[in-house]
Amino acid sequence: AKLPLNETVHLLAVAGRQYIEDADSYNHWQLGVGATVRGFDLDLSYHDTDVDDDDLADERVVLTISRGF
């Protein structure tokens, strides 16, 4: 869900469950802040899961820069 703070900045929150047939399912979540600056969309978010035994599922901070055309 996005919560606008003003015309260019918003807060972002995502939570979900990944169901995997014949394997371990897991929960994931993301919290962040985004903005539109000079036509570019910027997003800085914290991502994590409840998976403890896989380095690929460790917590991380991700910066995304995109621009549609």
JSON list of N, CA and C in Angstrom, two decimals:
[
{"chain": "A", "resi": 1, "resn": "ALA", "atom": "N", "xyz": [0.84, -1.18, 0.00]},
{"chain": "A", "resi": 1, "resn": "ALA", "atom": "CA", "xyz": [0.00, 0.00, 0.00]},
{"chain": "A", "resi": 1, "resn": "ALA", "atom": "C", "xyz": [0.89, 1.24, 0.00]},
{"chain": "A", "resi": 2, "resn": "LYS", "atom": "N", "xyz": [0.44, 2.26, -0.69]},
{"chain": "A", "resi": 2, "resn": "LYS", "atom": "CA", "xyz": [1.16, 3.53, -0.72]},
{"chain": "A", "resi": 2, "resn": "LYS", "atom": "C", "xyz": [0.38, 4.57, 0.06]},
{"chain": "A", "resi": 3, "resn": "LEU", "atom": "N", "xyz": [1.10, 5.34, 0.85]},
{"chain": "A", "resi": 3, "resn": "LEU", "atom": "CA", "xyz": [0.50, 6.43, 1.61]},
{"chain": "A", "resi": 3, "resn": "LEU", "atom": "C", "xyz": [1.18, 7.72, 1.18]},
{"chain": "A", "resi": 4, "resn": "PRO", "atom": "N", "xyz": [0.51, 8.56, 0.39]},
{"chain": "A", "resi": 4, "resn": "PRO", "atom": "CA", "xyz": [1.11, 9.81, -0.06]},
{"chain": "A", "resi": 4, "resn": "PRO", "atom": "C", "xyz": [1.37, 10.76, 1.11]},
{"chain": "A", "resi": 5, "resn": "LEU", "atom": "N", "xyz": [2.55, 11.36, 1.12]},
{"chain": "A", "resi": 5, "resn": "LEU", "atom": "CA", "xyz": [2.88, 12.38, 2.12]},
{"chain": "A", "resi": 5, "resn": "LEU", "atom": "C", "xyz": [2.70, 13.78, 1.54]},
{"chain": "A", "resi": 6, "resn": "ASN", "atom": "N", "xyz": [2.97, 13.89, 0.24]},
{"chain": "A", "resi": 6, "resn": "ASN", "atom": "CA", "xyz": [2.73, 15.13, -0.49]},
{"chain": "A", "resi": 6, "resn": "ASN", "atom": "C", "xyz": [2.65, 14.76, -1.97]},
{"chain": "A", "resi": 7, "resn": "GLU", "atom": "N", "xyz": [2.78, 15.71, -2.86]},
{"chain": "A", "resi": 7, "resn": "GLU", "atom": "CA", "xyz": [2.64, 15.43, -4.30]},
{"chain": "A", "resi": 7, "resn": "GLU", "atom": "C", "xyz": [3.74, 14.54, -4.86]},
{"chain": "A", "resi": 8, "resn": "THR", "atom": "N", "xyz": [4.90, 14.49, -4.22]},
{"chain": "A", "resi": 8, "resn": "THR", "atom": "CA", "xyz": [6.01, 13.74, -4.79]},
{"chain": "A", "resi": 8, "resn": "THR", "atom": "C", "xyz": [6.53, 12.60, -3.91]},
{"chain": "A", "resi": 9, "resn": "VAL", "atom": "N", "xyz": [6.21, 12.58, -2.64]},
{"chain": "A", "resi": 9, "resn": "VAL", "atom": "CA", "xyz": [6.78, 11.59, -1.70]},
{"chain": "A", "resi": 9, "resn": "VAL", "atom": "C", "xyz": [5.66, 10.71, -1.13]},
{"chain": "A", "resi": 10, "resn": "HIS", "atom": "N", "xyz": [5.98, 9.40, -1.01]},
{"chain": "A", "resi": 10, "resn": "HIS", "atom": "CA", "xyz": [5.01, 8.47, -0.43]},
{"chain": "A", "resi": 10, "resn": "HIS", "atom": "C", "xyz": [5.73, 7.42, 0.43]},
{"chain": "A", "resi": 11, "resn": "LEU", "atom": "N", "xyz": [5.01, 6.86, 1.37]},
{"chain": "A", "resi": 11, "resn": "LEU", "atom": "CA", "xyz": [5.48, 5.72, 2.14]},
{"chain": "A", "resi": 11, "resn": "LEU", "atom": "C", "xyz": [4.92, 4.46, 1.50]},
{"chain": "A", "resi": 12, "resn": "LEU", "atom": "N", "xyz": [5.66, 3.36, 1.60]},
{"chain": "A", "resi": 12, "resn": "LEU", "atom": "CA", "xyz": [5.27, 2.11, 0.98]},
{"chain": "A", "resi": 12, "resn": "LEU", "atom": "C", "xyz": [5.36, 0.99, 1.99]},
{"chain": "A", "resi": 13, "resn": "ALA", "atom": "N", "xyz": [4.35, 0.13, 2.05]},
{"chain": "A", "resi": 13, "resn": "ALA", "atom": "CA", "xyz": [4.36, -1.04, 2.92]},
{"chain": "A", "resi": 13, "resn": "ALA", "atom": "C", "xyz": [3.76, -2.21, 2.16]},
{"chain": "A", "resi": 14, "resn": "VAL", "atom": "N", "xyz": [4.46, -3.34, 2.19]},
{"chain": "A", "resi": 14, "resn": "VAL", "atom": "CA", "xyz": [4.00, -4.55, 1.51]},
{"chain": "A", "resi": 14, "resn": "VAL", "atom": "C", "xyz": [4.25, -5.72, 2.45]},
{"chain": "A", "resi": 15, "resn": "ALA", "atom": "N", "xyz": [3.30, -6.63, 2.53]},
{"chain": "A", "resi": 15, "resn": "ALA", "atom": "CA", "xyz": [3.48, -7.86, 3.29]},
{"chain": "A", "resi": 15, "resn": "ALA", "atom": "C", "xyz": [2.76, -8.97, 2.55]},
{"chain": "A", "resi": 16, "resn": "GLY", "atom": "N", "xyz": [3.34, -10.16, 2.58]},
{"chain": "A", "resi": 16, "resn": "GLY", "atom": "CA", "xyz": [2.70, -11.26, 1.88]},
{"chain": "A", "resi": 16, "resn": "GLY", "atom": "C", "xyz": [3.28, -12.60, 2.28]},
{"chain": "A", "resi": 17, "resn": "ARG", "atom": "N", "xyz": [2.68, -13.63, 1.73]},
{"chain": "A", "resi": 17, "resn": "ARG", "atom": "CA", "xyz": [3.15, -15.00, 1.98]},
{"chain": "A", "resi": 17, "resn": "ARG", "atom": "C", "xyz": [3.37, -15.66, 0.63]},
{"chain": "A", "resi": 18, "resn": "GLN", "atom": "N", "xyz": [4.53, -16.26, 0.45]},
{"chain": "A", "resi": 18, "resn": "GLN", "atom": "CA", "xyz": [4.86, -16.99, -0.77]},
{"chain": "A", "resi": 18, "resn": "GLN", "atom": "C", "xyz": [4.59, -18.47, -0.52]},
{"chain": "A", "resi": 19, "resn": "TYR", "atom": "N", "xyz": [3.63, -19.02, -1.22]},
{"chain": "A", "resi": 19, "resn": "TYR", "atom": "CA", "xyz": [3.31, -20.45, -1.10]},
{"chain": "A", "resi": 19, "resn": "TYR", "atom": "C", "xyz": [4.07, -21.22, -2.17]},
{"chain": "A", "resi": 20, "resn": "ILE", "atom": "N", "xyz": [4.82, -22.23, -1.75]},
{"chain": "A", "resi": 20, "resn": "ILE", "atom": "CA", "xyz": [5.61, -23.03, -2.67]},
{"chain": "A", "resi": 20, "resn": "ILE", "atom": "C", "xyz": [5.20, -24.49, -2.49]},
{"chain": "A", "resi": 21, "resn": "GLU", "atom": "N", "xyz": [4.68, -25.08, -3.55]},
{"chain": "A", "resi": 21, "resn": "GLU", "atom": "CA", "xyz": [4.23, -26.46, -3.49]},
{"chain": "A", "resi": 21, "resn": "GLU", "atom": "C", "xyz": [5.43, -27.39, -3.27]},
{"chain": "A", "resi": 22, "resn": "ASP", "atom": "N", "xyz": [5.29, -28.32, -2.35]},
{"chain": "A", "resi": 22, "resn": "ASP", "atom": "CA", "xyz": [6.32, -29.31, -2.02]},
{"chain": "A", "resi": 22, "resn": "ASP", "atom": "C", "xyz": [7.61, -28.68, -1.50]},
{"chain": "A", "resi": 23, "resn": "ALA", "atom": "N", "xyz": [7.52, -27.51, -0.90]},
{"chain": "A", "resi": 23, "resn": "ALA", "atom": "CA", "xyz": [8.70, -26.84, -0.31]},
{"chain": "A", "resi": 23, "resn": "ALA", "atom": "C", "xyz": [8.22, -25.95, 0.83]},
{"chain": "A", "resi": 24, "resn": "ASP", "atom": "N", "xyz": [9.17, -25.29, 1.47]},
{"chain": "A", "resi": 24, "resn": "ASP", "atom": "CA", "xyz": [8.82, -24.39, 2.58]},
{"chain": "A", "resi": 24, "resn": "ASP", "atom": "C", "xyz": [8.27, -23.07, 2.05]},
{"chain": "A", "resi": 25, "resn": "SER", "atom": "N", "xyz": [7.07, -22.71, 2.49]},
{"chain": "A", "resi": 25, "resn": "SER", "atom": "CA", "xyz": [6.52, -21.40, 2.18]},
{"chain": "A", "resi": 25, "resn": "SER", "atom": "C", "xyz": [7.11, -20.39, 3.16]},
{"chain": "A", "resi": 26, "resn": "TYR", "atom": "N", "xyz": [7.01, -19.10, 2.83]},
{"chain": "A", "resi": 26, "resn": "TYR", "atom": "CA", "xyz": [7.61, -18.10, 3.71]},
{"chain": "A", "resi": 26, "resn": "TYR", "atom": "C", "xyz": [6.85, -16.78, 3.63]},
{"chain": "A", "resi": 27, "resn": "ASN", "atom": "N", "xyz": [7.04, -15.94, 4.65]},
{"chain": "A", "resi": 27, "resn": "ASN", "atom": "CA", "xyz": [6.48, -14.59, 4.69]},
{"chain": "A", "resi": 27, "resn": "ASN", "atom": "C", "xyz": [7.54, -13.60, 4.22]},
{"chain": "A", "resi": 28, "resn": "HIS", "atom": "N", "xyz": [7.10, -12.53, 3.60]},
{"chain": "A", "resi": 28, "resn": "HIS", "atom": "CA", "xyz": [8.02, -11.46, 3.18]},
{"chain": "A", "resi": 28, "resn": "HIS", "atom": "C", "xyz": [7.36, -10.12, 3.44]},
{"chain": "A", "resi": 29, "resn": "TRP", "atom": "N", "xyz": [8.18, -9.10, 3.62]},
{"chain": "A", "resi": 29, "resn": "TRP", "atom": "CA", "xyz": [7.66, -7.75, 3.84]},
{"chain": "A", "resi": 29, "resn": "TRP", "atom": "C", "xyz": [8.65, -6.72, 3.33]},
{"chain": "A", "resi": 30, "resn": "GLN", "atom": "N", "xyz": [8.12, -5.52, 3.10]},
{"chain": "A", "resi": 30, "resn": "GLN", "atom": "CA", "xyz": [8.91, -4.41, 2.57]},
{"chain": "A", "resi": 30, "resn": "GLN", "atom": "C", "xyz": [8.35, -3.12, 3.16]},
{"chain": "A", "resi": 31, "resn": "LEU", "atom": "N", "xyz": [9.23, -2.26, 3.63]},
{"chain": "A", "resi": 31, "resn": "LEU", "atom": "CA", "xyz": [8.86, -0.93, 4.12]},
{"chain": "A", "resi": 31, "resn": "LEU", "atom": "C", "xyz": [9.78, 0.07, 3.45]},
{"chain": "A", "resi": 32, "resn": "GLY", "atom": "N", "xyz": [9.22, 1.17, 2.96]},
{"chain": "A", "resi": 32, "resn": "GLY", "atom": "CA", "xyz": [10.09, 2.11, 2.29]},
{"chain": "A", "resi": 32, "resn": "GLY", "atom": "C", "xyz": [9.47, 3.48, 2.08]},
{"chain": "A", "resi": 33, "resn": "VAL", "atom": "N", "xyz": [10.23, 4.28, 1.39]},
{"chain": "A", "resi": 33, "resn": "VAL", "atom": "CA", "xyz": [9.80, 5.63, 1.02]},
{"chain": "A", "resi": 33, "resn": "VAL", "atom": "C", "xyz": [10.14, 5.81, -0.46]},
{"chain": "A", "resi": 34, "resn": "GLY", "atom": "N", "xyz": [9.25, 6.47, -1.17]},
{"chain": "A", "resi": 34, "resn": "GLY", "atom": "CA", "xyz": [9.46, 6.71, -2.59]},
{"chain": "A", "resi": 34, "resn": "GLY", "atom": "C", "xyz": [9.21, 8.17, -2.92]},
{"chain": "A", "resi": 35, "resn": "ALA", "atom": "N", "xyz": [9.75, 8.59, -4.06]},
{"chain": "A", "resi": 35, "resn": "ALA", "atom": "CA", "xyz": [9.57, 9.97, -4.50]},
{"chain": "A", "resi": 35, "resn": "ALA", "atom": "C", "xyz": [9.72, 10.04, -6.02]},
{"chain": "A", "resi": 36, "resn": "THR", "atom": "N", "xyz": [9.13, 11.05, -6.59]},
{"chain": "A", "resi": 36, "resn": "THR", "atom": "CA", "xyz": [9.31, 11.35, -8.00]},
{"chain": "A", "resi": 36, "resn": "THR", "atom": "C", "xyz": [10.12, 12.63, -8.09]},
{"chain": "A", "resi": 37, "resn": "VAL", "atom": "N", "xyz": [11.28, 12.55, -8.77]},
{"chain": "A", "resi": 37, "resn": "VAL", "atom": "CA", "xyz": [12.20, 13.69, -8.87]},
{"chain": "A", "resi": 37, "resn": "VAL", "atom": "C", "xyz": [12.62, 13.84, -10.33]},
{"chain": "A", "resi": 38, "resn": "ARG", "atom": "N", "xyz": [12.25, 14.97, -10.93]},
{"chain": "A", "resi": 38, "resn": "ARG", "atom": "CA", "xyz": [12.64, 15.29, -12.31]},
{"chain": "A", "resi": 38, "resn": "ARG", "atom": "C", "xyz": [12.31, 14.15, -13.28]},
{"chain": "A", "resi": 39, "resn": "GLY", "atom": "N", "xyz": [11.15, 13.55, -13.10]},
{"chain": "A", "resi": 39, "resn": "GLY", "atom": "CA", "xyz": [10.71, 12.49, -14.00]},
{"chain": "A", "resi": 39, "resn": "GLY", "atom": "C", "xyz": [11.20, 11.09, -13.65]},
{"chain": "A", "resi": 40, "resn": "PHE", "atom": "N", "xyz": [12.01, 10.97, -12.61]},
{"chain": "A", "resi": 40, "resn": "PHE", "atom": "CA", "xyz": [12.51, 9.68, -12.17]},
{"chain": "A", "resi": 40, "resn": "PHE", "atom": "C", "xyz": [11.77, 9.24, -10.91]},
{"chain": "A", "resi": 41, "resn": "ASP", "atom": "N", "xyz": [11.46, 7.96, -10.82]},
{"chain": "A", "resi": 41, "resn": "ASP", "atom": "CA", "xyz": [10.85, 7.39, -9.63]},
{"chain": "A", "resi": 41, "resn": "ASP", "atom": "C", "xyz": [11.95, 6.76, -8.77]},
{"chain": "A", "resi": 42, "resn": "LEU", "atom": "N", "xyz": [12.06, 7.21, -7.53]},
{"chain": "A", "resi": 42, "resn": "LEU", "atom": "CA", "xyz": [13.07, 6.71, -6.60]},
{"chain": "A", "resi": 42, "resn": "LEU", "atom": "C", "xyz": [12.37, 5.95, -5.49]},
{"chain": "A", "resi": 43, "resn": "ASP", "atom": "N", "xyz": [12.95, 4.83, -5.07]},
{"chain": "A", "resi": 43, "resn": "ASP", "atom": "CA", "xyz": [12.37, 4.04, -3.98]},
{"chain": "A", "resi": 43, "resn": "ASP", "atom": "C", "xyz": [13.51, 3.50, -3.13]},
{"chain": "A", "resi": 44, "resn": "LEU", "atom": "N", "xyz": [13.46, 3.76, -1.84]},
{"chain": "A", "resi": 44, "resn": "LEU", "atom": "CA", "xyz": [14.43, 3.22, -0.89]},
{"chain": "A", "resi": 44, "resn": "LEU", "atom": "C", "xyz": [13.64, 2.37, 0.09]},
{"chain": "A", "resi": 45, "resn": "SER", "atom": "N", "xyz": [13.88, 1.05, 0.08]},
{"chain": "A", "resi": 45, "resn": "SER", "atom": "CA", "xyz": [13.06, 0.13, 0.87]},
{"chain": "A", "resi": 45, "resn": "SER", "atom": "C", "xyz": [13.90, -0.89, 1.61]},
{"chain": "A", "resi": 46, "resn": "TYR", "atom": "N", "xyz": [13.37, -1.30, 2.75]},
{"chain": "A", "resi": 46, "resn": "TYR", "atom": "CA", "xyz": [13.91, -2.40, 3.55]},
{"chain": "A", "resi": 46, "resn": "TYR", "atom": "C", "xyz": [13.08, -3.63, 3.22]},
{"chain": "A", "resi": 47, "resn": "HIS", "atom": "N", "xyz": [13.74, -4.72, 2.83]},
{"chain": "A", "resi": 47, "resn": "HIS", "atom": "CA", "xyz": [13.09, -5.98, 2.49]},
{"chain": "A", "resi": 47, "resn": "HIS", "atom": "C", "xyz": [13.57, -7.06, 3.45]},
{"chain": "A", "resi": 48, "resn": "ASP", "atom": "N", "xyz": [12.65, -7.97, 3.84]},
{"chain": "A", "resi": 48, "resn": "ASP", "atom": "CA", "xyz": [13.06, -9.08, 4.71]},
{"chain": "A", "resi": 48, "resn": "ASP", "atom": "C", "xyz": [12.06, -10.22, 4.57]},
{"chain": "A", "resi": 49, "resn": "THR", "atom": "N", "xyz": [12.45, -11.40, 5.06]},
{"chain": "A", "resi": 49, "resn": "THR", "atom": "CA", "xyz": [11.60, -12.58, 5.08]},
{"chain": "A", "resi": 49, "resn": "THR", "atom": "C", "xyz": [11.78, -13.26, 6.44]},
{"chain": "A", "resi": 50, "resn": "ASP", "atom": "N", "xyz": [10.98, -14.30, 6.65]},
{"chain": "A", "resi": 50, "resn": "ASP", "atom": "CA", "xyz": [11.16, -15.09, 7.87]},
{"chain": "A", "resi": 50, "resn": "ASP", "atom": "C", "xyz": [11.99, -16.35, 7.60]},
{"chain": "A", "resi": 51, "resn": "VAL", "atom": "N", "xyz": [12.72, -16.37, 6.49]},
{"chain": "A", "resi": 51, "resn": "VAL", "atom": "CA", "xyz": [13.62, -17.49, 6.16]},
{"chain": "A", "resi": 51, "resn": "VAL", "atom": "C", "xyz": [14.93, -17.28, 6.90]},
{"chain": "A", "resi": 52, "resn": "ASP", "atom": "N", "xyz": [15.34, -18.29, 7.68]},
{"chain": "A", "resi": 52, "resn": "ASP", "atom": "CA", "xyz": [16.55, -18.15, 8.49]},
{"chain": "A", "resi": 52, "resn": "ASP", "atom": "C", "xyz": [17.76, -18.90, 7.94]},
{"chain": "A", "resi": 53, "resn": "ASP", "atom": "N", "xyz": [17.57, -19.84, 7.05]},
{"chain": "A", "resi": 53, "resn": "ASP", "atom": "CA", "xyz": [18.67, -20.71, 6.65]},
{"chain": "A", "resi": 53, "resn": "ASP", "atom": "C", "xyz": [19.13, -20.52, 5.20]},
{"chain": "A", "resi": 54, "resn": "ASP", "atom": "N", "xyz": [18.88, -19.34, 4.63]},
{"chain": "A", "resi": 54, "resn": "ASP", "atom": "CA", "xyz": [19.27, -19.09, 3.24]},
{"chain": "A", "resi": 54, "resn": "ASP", "atom": "C", "xyz": [19.75, -17.65, 3.12]},
{"chain": "A", "resi": 55, "resn": "ASP", "atom": "N", "xyz": [21.03, -17.47, 2.77]},
{"chain": "A", "resi": 55, "resn": "ASP", "atom": "CA", "xyz": [21.60, -16.12, 2.65]},
{"chain": "A", "resi": 55, "resn": "ASP", "atom": "C", "xyz": [20.89, -15.27, 1.60]},
{"chain": "A", "resi": 56, "resn": "LEU", "atom": "N", "xyz": [20.31, -15.90, 0.58]},
{"chain": "A", "resi": 56, "resn": "LEU", "atom": "CA", "xyz": [19.61, -15.15, -0.46]},
{"chain": "A", "resi": 56, "resn": "LEU", "atom": "C", "xyz": [18.34, -14.48, 0.08]},
{"chain": "A", "resi": 57, "resn": "ALA", "atom": "N", "xyz": [17.85, -14.94, 1.23]},
{"chain": "A", "resi": 57, "resn": "ALA", "atom": "CA", "xyz": [16.63, -14.38, 1.81]},
{"chain": "A", "resi": 57, "resn": "ALA", "atom": "C", "xyz": [16.92, -13.46, 2.99]},
{"chain": "A", "resi": 58, "resn": "ASP", "atom": "N", "xyz": [18.18, -13.08, 3.19]},
{"chain": "A", "resi": 58, "resn": "ASP", "atom": "CA", "xyz": [18.53, -12.17, 4.27]},
{"chain": "A", "resi": 58, "resn": "ASP", "atom": "C", "xyz": [17.92, -10.79, 4.05]},
{"chain": "A", "resi": 59, "resn": "GLU", "atom": "N", "xyz": [17.82, -10.04, 5.14]},
{"chain": "A", "resi": 59, "resn": "GLU", "atom": "CA", "xyz": [17.32, -8.67, 5.04]},
{"chain": "A", "resi": 59, "resn": "GLU", "atom": "C", "xyz": [18.25, -7.83, 4.19]},
{"chain": "A", "resi": 60, "resn": "ARG", "atom": "N", "xyz": [17.68, -6.79, 3.57]},
{"chain": "A", "resi": 60, "resn": "ARG", "atom": "CA", "xyz": [18.50, -5.90, 2.75]},
{"chain": "A", "resi": 60, "resn": "ARG", "atom": "C", "xyz": [17.78, -4.58, 2.53]},
{"chain": "A", "resi": 61, "resn": "VAL", "atom": "N", "xyz": [18.55, -3.57, 2.18]},
{"chain": "A", "resi": 61, "resn": "VAL", "atom": "CA", "xyz": [18.01, -2.27, 1.79]},
{"chain": "A", "resi": 61, "resn": "VAL", "atom": "C", "xyz": [18.26, -2.13, 0.29]},
{"chain": "A", "resi": 62, "resn": "VAL", "atom": "N", "xyz": [17.22, -1.75, -0.44]},
{"chain": "A", "resi": 62, "resn": "VAL", "atom": "CA", "xyz": [17.30, -1.67, -1.91]},
{"chain": "A", "resi": 62, "resn": "VAL", "atom": "C", "xyz": [16.92, -0.27, -2.36]},
{"chain": "A", "resi": 63, "resn": "LEU", "atom": "N", "xyz": [17.76, 0.32, -3.21]},
{"chain": "A", "resi": 63, "resn": "LEU", "atom": "CA", "xyz": [17.46, 1.59, -3.86]},
{"chain": "A", "resi": 63, "resn": "LEU", "atom": "C", "xyz": [17.12, 1.29, -5.31]},
{"chain": "A", "resi": 64, "resn": "THR", "atom": "N", "xyz": [15.94, 1.72, -5.73]},
{"chain": "A", "resi": 64, "resn": "THR", "atom": "CA", "xyz": [15.49, 1.53, -7.11]},
{"chain": "A", "resi": 64, "resn": "THR", "atom": "C", "xyz": [15.30, 2.90, -7.75]},
{"chain": "A", "resi": 65, "resn": "ILE", "atom": "N", "xyz": [15.84, 3.04, -8.95]},
{"chain": "A", "resi": 65, "resn": "ILE", "atom": "CA", "xyz": [15.66, 4.26, -9.73]},
{"chain": "A", "resi": 65, "resn": "ILE", "atom": "C", "xyz": [15.07, 3.83, -11.07]},
{"chain": "A", "resi": 66, "resn": "SER", "atom": "N", "xyz": [13.93, 4.41, -11.44]},
{"chain": "A", "resi": 66, "resn": "SER", "atom": "CA", "xyz": [13.31, 4.03, -12.72]},
{"chain": "A", "resi": 66, "resn": "SER", "atom": "C", "xyz": [12.70, 5.25, -13.38]},
{"chain": "A", "resi": 67, "resn": "ARG", "atom": "N", "xyz": [12.46, 5.06, -14.68]},
{"chain": "A", "resi": 67, "resn": "ARG", "atom": "CA", "xyz": [11.81, 6.14, -15.44]},
{"chain": "A", "resi": 67, "resn": "ARG", "atom": "C", "xyz": [11.03, 5.49, -16.57]},
{"chain": "A", "resi": 68, "resn": "GLY", "atom": "N", "xyz": [9.76, 5.81, -16.66]},
{"chain": "A", "resi": 68, "resn": "GLY", "atom": "CA", "xyz": [8.93, 5.27, -17.72]},
{"chain": "A", "resi": 68, "resn": "GLY", "atom": "C", "xyz": [9.05, 6.10, -18.98]},
{"chain": "A", "resi": 69, "resn": "PHE", "atom": "N", "xyz": [8.81, 5.44, -20.10]},
{"chain": "A", "resi": 69, "resn": "PHE", "atom": "CA", "xyz": [8.83, 6.17, -21.37]},
{"chain": "A", "resi": 69, "resn": "PHE", "atom": "C", "xyz": [7.85, 5.55, -22.33]}
]
